[in-house]
Amino acid sequence: GSSAGGTALMKESGGNAASAVSIGTGGNNAINIDSSQRVGIGTSSPANLVNLAAGSGDCTLQLSRNNASSNGNTYGNLLFTSDTNVNVARVRGVRQSAANDAALVFDTAASGSLTESMRIDSSGKVGIGTSSPDTLLHLSGADTAVIRLENSDPSLGSNQIIGSLEF
């Protein structure tokens, strides 16, 4: 059905077996769900399960938490799960030391248990294996931390440069 002259508009197309559902305001569609259950926001032809589109300007997905009052609180999550709904990876914005300063944290899973693998803190320092990097790149692990440069080009001979570290 629809509501004319009011503020909301919801319509379905395709007769008894709807092939699409649209929700909008002011006569304009804002959200569209197609027959494959793909959701389009800003588009009537979603190409993926969720498709956001902006007619102009940036297309931004915003995750907000209004009460992240303590350091370590998560502002938002992007969670990846398996087909059996087991958590396998997560990216999250975490309050660091003040209300407007945060770290970007990457979690990975072993047997469905998420643990922090990498962090980019508010000063741009990257920590792999540590949640508190104290240098631009900080590697930490139970094994010896190793940086490996490898080139798989089989035509390389001995004494050829495969990579470099510059100081």
PDB file of C-alpha atoms in Angstrom:
ATOM      1  CA  GLY A   1       0.000   0.000   0.000  1.00  0.00           C
ATOM      2  CA  SER A   2       0.974   3.631   0.117  1.00  0.00           C
ATOM      3  CA  SER A   3       0.280   6.783   1.993  1.00  0.00           C
ATOM      4  CA  ALA A   4      -0.311   9.855  -0.143  1.00  0.00           C
ATOM      5  CA  GLY A   5      -0.009  13.290   1.347  1.00  0.00           C
ATOM      6  CA  GLY A   6       1.512  11.820   4.515  1.00  0.00           C
ATOM      7  CA  THR A   7       5.156  11.268   5.211  1.00  0.00           C
ATOM      8  CA  ALA A   8       5.666   7.588   4.384  1.00  0.00           C
ATOM      9  CA  LEU A   9       5.407   5.580   1.186  1.00  0.00           C
ATOM     10  CA  MET A  10       5.664   1.806   1.002  1.00  0.00           C
ATOM     11  CA  LYS A  11       4.843  -0.095  -2.141  1.00  0.00           C
ATOM     12  CA  GLU A  12       5.317  -3.529  -3.588  1.00  0.00           C
ATOM     13  CA  SER A  13       5.462  -4.552  -7.205  1.00  0.00           C
ATOM     14  CA  GLY A  14       4.762  -7.849  -8.899  1.00  0.00           C
ATOM     15  CA  GLY A  15       1.177  -8.564  -7.883  1.00  0.00           C
ATOM     16  CA  ASN A  16       0.498 -11.200  -5.219  1.00  0.00           C
ATOM     17  CA  ALA A  17       4.109 -12.428  -5.153  1.00  0.00           C
ATOM     18  CA  ALA A  18       5.990  -9.185  -4.721  1.00  0.00           C
ATOM     19  CA  SER A  19       9.173  -8.948  -6.757  1.00  0.00           C
ATOM     20  CA  ALA A  20      10.313  -5.810  -4.938  1.00  0.00           C
ATOM     21  CA  VAL A  21       9.445  -3.680  -1.932  1.00  0.00           C
ATOM     22  CA  SER A  22      10.245   0.013  -1.712  1.00  0.00           C
ATOM     23  CA  ILE A  23      10.091   2.388   1.242  1.00  0.00           C
ATOM     24  CA  GLY A  24      10.396   6.116   0.828  1.00  0.00           C
ATOM     25  CA  THR A  25       9.201   9.581   1.680  1.00  0.00           C
ATOM     26  CA  GLY A  26       7.869  12.443  -0.369  1.00  0.00           C
ATOM     27  CA  GLY A  27       7.195  10.113  -3.320  1.00  0.00           C
ATOM     28  CA  ASN A  28      10.874   9.077  -3.557  1.00  0.00           C
ATOM     29  CA  ASN A  29      12.135   5.567  -2.886  1.00  0.00           C
ATOM     30  CA  ALA A  30      14.817   5.460  -0.190  1.00  0.00           C
ATOM     31  CA  ILE A  31      15.106   1.732   0.542  1.00  0.00           C
ATOM     32  CA  ASN A  32      14.492  -1.002  -2.009  1.00  0.00           C
ATOM     33  CA  ILE A  33      14.412  -4.762  -1.418  1.00  0.00           C
ATOM     34  CA  ASP A  34      14.488  -6.823  -4.607  1.00  0.00           C
ATOM     35  CA  SER A  35      13.220 -10.367  -5.242  1.00  0.00           C
ATOM     36  CA  SER A  36      16.651 -11.783  -4.297  1.00  0.00           C
ATOM     37  CA  GLN A  37      16.365 -10.031  -0.907  1.00  0.00           C
ATOM     38  CA  ARG A  38      19.141  -7.576  -1.749  1.00  0.00           C
ATOM     39  CA  VAL A  39      18.712  -4.222  -0.004  1.00  0.00           C
ATOM     40  CA  GLY A  40      19.438  -0.991  -1.821  1.00  0.00           C
ATOM     41  CA  ILE A  41      19.669   2.318   0.014  1.00  0.00           C
ATOM     42  CA  GLY A  42      19.870   5.115  -2.515  1.00  0.00           C
ATOM     43  CA  THR A  43      19.554   2.658  -5.423  1.00  0.00           C
ATOM     44  CA  SER A  44      16.615   0.729  -6.862  1.00  0.00           C
ATOM     45  CA  SER A  45      18.941  -1.948  -8.318  1.00  0.00           C
ATOM     46  CA  PRO A  46      21.130  -3.326  -5.520  1.00  0.00           C
ATOM     47  CA  ALA A  47      24.084  -5.305  -6.883  1.00  0.00           C
ATOM     48  CA  ASN A  48      24.989  -6.970  -3.569  1.00  0.00           C
ATOM     49  CA  LEU A  49      23.266  -8.116  -0.394  1.00  0.00           C
ATOM     50  CA  VAL A  50      23.475  -4.521   0.890  1.00  0.00           C
ATOM     51  CA  ASN A  51      24.213  -1.736  -1.586  1.00  0.00           C
ATOM     52  CA  LEU A  52      24.589   1.873  -0.460  1.00  0.00           C
ATOM     53  CA  ALA A  53      24.630   4.573  -3.132  1.00  0.00           C
ATOM     54  CA  ALA A  54      24.866   8.355  -2.953  1.00  0.00           C
ATOM     55  CA  GLY A  55      23.554  10.543  -5.722  1.00  0.00           C
ATOM     56  CA  SER A  56      26.323  13.041  -5.017  1.00  0.00           C
ATOM     57  CA  GLY A  57      29.056  13.452  -2.452  1.00  0.00           C
ATOM     58  CA  ASP A  58      30.616  10.677  -0.425  1.00  0.00           C
ATOM     59  CA  CYS A  59      28.774   7.453   0.342  1.00  0.00           C
ATOM     60  CA  THR A  60      29.466   6.864   4.028  1.00  0.00           C
ATOM     61  CA  LEU A  61      28.383   4.065   6.324  1.00  0.00           C
ATOM     62  CA  GLN A  62      28.443   5.498   9.836  1.00  0.00           C
ATOM     63  CA  LEU A  63      28.702   3.395  12.988  1.00  0.00           C
ATOM     64  CA  SER A  64      28.154   5.423  16.167  1.00  0.00           C
ATOM     65  CA  ARG A  65      28.031   4.740  19.860  1.00  0.00           C
ATOM     66  CA  ASN A  66      26.671   7.539  21.985  1.00  0.00           C
ATOM     67  CA  ASN A  67      28.039   6.380  25.336  1.00  0.00           C
ATOM     68  CA  ALA A  68      31.666   5.278  24.740  1.00  0.00           C
ATOM     69  CA  SER A  69      32.713   7.047  27.900  1.00  0.00           C
ATOM     70  CA  SER A  70      35.605   4.794  28.909  1.00  0.00           C
ATOM     71  CA  ASN A  71      38.875   3.965  27.211  1.00  0.00           C
ATOM     72  CA  GLY A  72      38.633   0.583  25.522  1.00  0.00           C
ATOM     73  CA  ASN A  73      34.927   0.997  24.659  1.00  0.00           C
ATOM     74  CA  THR A  74      34.126  -0.029  21.088  1.00  0.00           C
ATOM     75  CA  TYR A  75      32.537   2.651  18.888  1.00  0.00           C
ATOM     76  CA  GLY A  76      31.537   0.235  16.122  1.00  0.00           C
ATOM     77  CA  ASN A  77      32.225  -3.241  14.704  1.00  0.00           C
ATOM     78  CA  LEU A  78      32.385  -4.853  11.312  1.00  0.00           C
ATOM     79  CA  LEU A  79      31.955  -8.548  12.138  1.00  0.00           C
ATOM     80  CA  PHE A  80      32.592 -11.441   9.762  1.00  0.00           C
ATOM     81  CA  THR A  81      30.985 -14.830  10.508  1.00  0.00           C
ATOM     82  CA  SER A  82      31.065 -18.277   8.913  1.00  0.00           C
ATOM     83  CA  ASP A  83      28.042 -20.022   7.397  1.00  0.00           C
ATOM     84  CA  THR A  84      27.465 -21.583  10.846  1.00  0.00           C
ATOM     85  CA  ASN A  85      27.425 -18.115  12.483  1.00  0.00           C
ATOM     86  CA  VAL A  86      30.858 -18.495  14.099  1.00  0.00           C
ATOM     87  CA  ASN A  87      32.872 -15.273  14.457  1.00  0.00           C
ATOM     88  CA  VAL A  88      35.928 -15.437  12.167  1.00  0.00           C
ATOM     89  CA  ALA A  89      37.163 -11.818  11.972  1.00  0.00           C
ATOM     90  CA  ARG A  90      36.275  -8.326  13.146  1.00  0.00           C
ATOM     91  CA  VAL A  91      37.352  -4.733  12.533  1.00  0.00           C
ATOM     92  CA  ARG A  92      36.470  -2.272  15.269  1.00  0.00           C
ATOM     93  CA  GLY A  93      36.969   1.335  16.274  1.00  0.00           C
ATOM     94  CA  VAL A  94      38.038   1.485  19.922  1.00  0.00           C
ATOM     95  CA  ARG A  95      38.223   4.525  22.183  1.00  0.00           C
ATOM     96  CA  GLN A  96      41.859   5.026  23.063  1.00  0.00           C
ATOM     97  CA  SER A  97      42.618   7.811  25.539  1.00  0.00           C
ATOM     98  CA  ALA A  98      40.021  10.533  24.981  1.00  0.00           C
ATOM     99  CA  ALA A  99      36.507  10.896  23.608  1.00  0.00           C
ATOM    100  CA  ASN A 100      37.679  11.864  20.125  1.00  0.00           C
ATOM    101  CA  ASP A 101      40.683   9.624  19.741  1.00  0.00           C
ATOM    102  CA  ALA A 102      40.477   5.988  18.713  1.00  0.00           C
ATOM    103  CA  ALA A 103      42.395   3.011  17.433  1.00  0.00           C
ATOM    104  CA  LEU A 104      41.429   0.769  14.524  1.00  0.00           C
ATOM    105  CA  VAL A 105      41.684  -2.842  15.726  1.00  0.00           C
ATOM    106  CA  PHE A 106      41.768  -5.989  13.569  1.00  0.00           C
ATOM    107  CA  ASP A 107      40.735  -9.232  15.287  1.00  0.00           C
ATOM    108  CA  THR A 108      41.133 -12.725  13.839  1.00  0.00           C
ATOM    109  CA  ALA A 109      39.821 -16.035  15.136  1.00  0.00           C
ATOM    110  CA  ALA A 110      41.148 -19.454  15.989  1.00  0.00           C
ATOM    111  CA  SER A 111      38.312 -21.935  16.612  1.00  0.00           C
ATOM    112  CA  GLY A 112      35.783 -19.075  16.713  1.00  0.00           C
ATOM    113  CA  SER A 113      37.536 -17.105  19.462  1.00  0.00           C
ATOM    114  CA  LEU A 114      38.405 -13.566  18.375  1.00  0.00           C
ATOM    115  CA  THR A 115      41.694 -12.051  19.520  1.00  0.00           C
ATOM    116  CA  GLU A 116      43.436  -8.855  18.533  1.00  0.00           C
ATOM    117  CA  SER A 117      45.974  -9.393  15.736  1.00  0.00           C
ATOM    118  CA  MET A 118      46.787  -5.845  14.651  1.00  0.00           C
ATOM    119  CA  ARG A 119      46.122  -2.289  15.796  1.00  0.00           C
ATOM    120  CA  ILE A 120      46.629   1.153  14.285  1.00  0.00           C
ATOM    121  CA  ASP A 121      46.590   3.628  17.147  1.00  0.00           C
ATOM    122  CA  SER A 122      45.523   7.279  17.044  1.00  0.00           C
ATOM    123  CA  SER A 123      49.087   8.423  16.346  1.00  0.00           C
ATOM    124  CA  GLY A 124      49.420   6.080  13.341  1.00  0.00           C
ATOM    125  CA  LYS A 125      51.607   3.488  15.061  1.00  0.00           C
ATOM    126  CA  VAL A 126      50.981  -0.089  13.904  1.00  0.00           C
ATOM    127  CA  GLY A 127      51.173  -2.961  16.339  1.00  0.00           C
ATOM    128  CA  ILE A 128      51.159  -6.588  15.216  1.00  0.00           C
ATOM    129  CA  GLY A 129      50.960  -8.917  18.190  1.00  0.00           C
ATOM    130  CA  THR A 130      50.737  -5.979  20.606  1.00  0.00           C
ATOM    131  CA  SER A 131      47.879  -3.700  21.625  1.00  0.00           C
ATOM    132  CA  SER A 132      50.213  -0.843  22.590  1.00  0.00           C
ATOM    133  CA  PRO A 133      52.729  -0.137  19.818  1.00  0.00           C
ATOM    134  CA  ASP A 134      55.481   2.232  20.895  1.00  0.00           C
ATOM    135  CA  THR A 135      57.174   2.664  17.503  1.00  0.00           C
ATOM    136  CA  LEU A 136      55.852   3.314  14.002  1.00  0.00           C
ATOM    137  CA  LEU A 137      55.883  -0.467  13.364  1.00  0.00           C
ATOM    138  CA  HIS A 138      55.970  -2.697  16.431  1.00  0.00           C
ATOM    139  CA  LEU A 139      56.068  -6.488  16.013  1.00  0.00           C
ATOM    140  CA  SER A 140      55.645  -8.746  19.023  1.00  0.00           C
ATOM    141  CA  GLY A 141      55.140 -12.466  19.394  1.00  0.00           C
ATOM    142  CA  ALA A 142      55.997 -15.566  21.399  1.00  0.00           C
ATOM    143  CA  ASP A 143      58.342 -16.581  18.579  1.00  0.00           C
ATOM    144  CA  THR A 144      61.154 -14.368  17.303  1.00  0.00           C
ATOM    145  CA  ALA A 145      59.644 -11.410  15.427  1.00  0.00           C
ATOM    146  CA  VAL A 146      60.871 -11.672  11.833  1.00  0.00           C
ATOM    147  CA  ILE A 147      60.353  -9.451   8.821  1.00  0.00           C
ATOM    148  CA  ARG A 148      60.649 -11.564   5.693  1.00  0.00           C
ATOM    149  CA  LEU A 149      61.193 -10.169   2.207  1.00  0.00           C
ATOM    150  CA  GLU A 150      60.547 -12.818  -0.398  1.00  0.00           C
ATOM    151  CA  ASN A 151      60.432 -12.740  -4.163  1.00  0.00           C
ATOM    152  CA  SER A 152      59.026 -15.809  -5.878  1.00  0.00           C
ATOM    153  CA  ASP A 153      60.490 -14.943  -9.304  1.00  0.00           C
ATOM    154  CA  PRO A 154      62.263 -18.189 -10.381  1.00  0.00           C
ATOM    155  CA  SER A 155      64.508 -16.313 -12.824  1.00  0.00           C
ATOM    156  CA  LEU A 156      66.411 -14.602 -10.008  1.00  0.00           C
ATOM    157  CA  GLY A 157      69.972 -15.784  -9.573  1.00  0.00           C
ATOM    158  CA  SER A 158      72.312 -15.592  -6.627  1.00  0.00           C
ATOM    159  CA  ASN A 159      73.328 -12.148  -5.367  1.00  0.00           C
ATOM    160  CA  GLN A 160      70.317 -10.440  -6.968  1.00  0.00           C
ATOM    161  CA  ILE A 161      68.299  -7.997  -4.871  1.00  0.00           C
ATOM    162  CA  ILE A 162      64.886  -9.336  -3.902  1.00  0.00           C
ATOM    163  CA  GLY A 163      63.892  -6.472  -1.608  1.00  0.00           C
ATOM    164  CA  SER A 164      65.358  -3.835   0.614  1.00  0.00           C
ATOM    165  CA  LEU A 165      65.069  -1.996   3.899  1.00  0.00           C
ATOM    166  CA  GLU A 166      65.921   1.673   3.759  1.00  0.00           C
ATOM    167  CA  PHE A 167      67.076   3.686   6.768  1.00  0.00           C
TER     168      PHE A 167
END
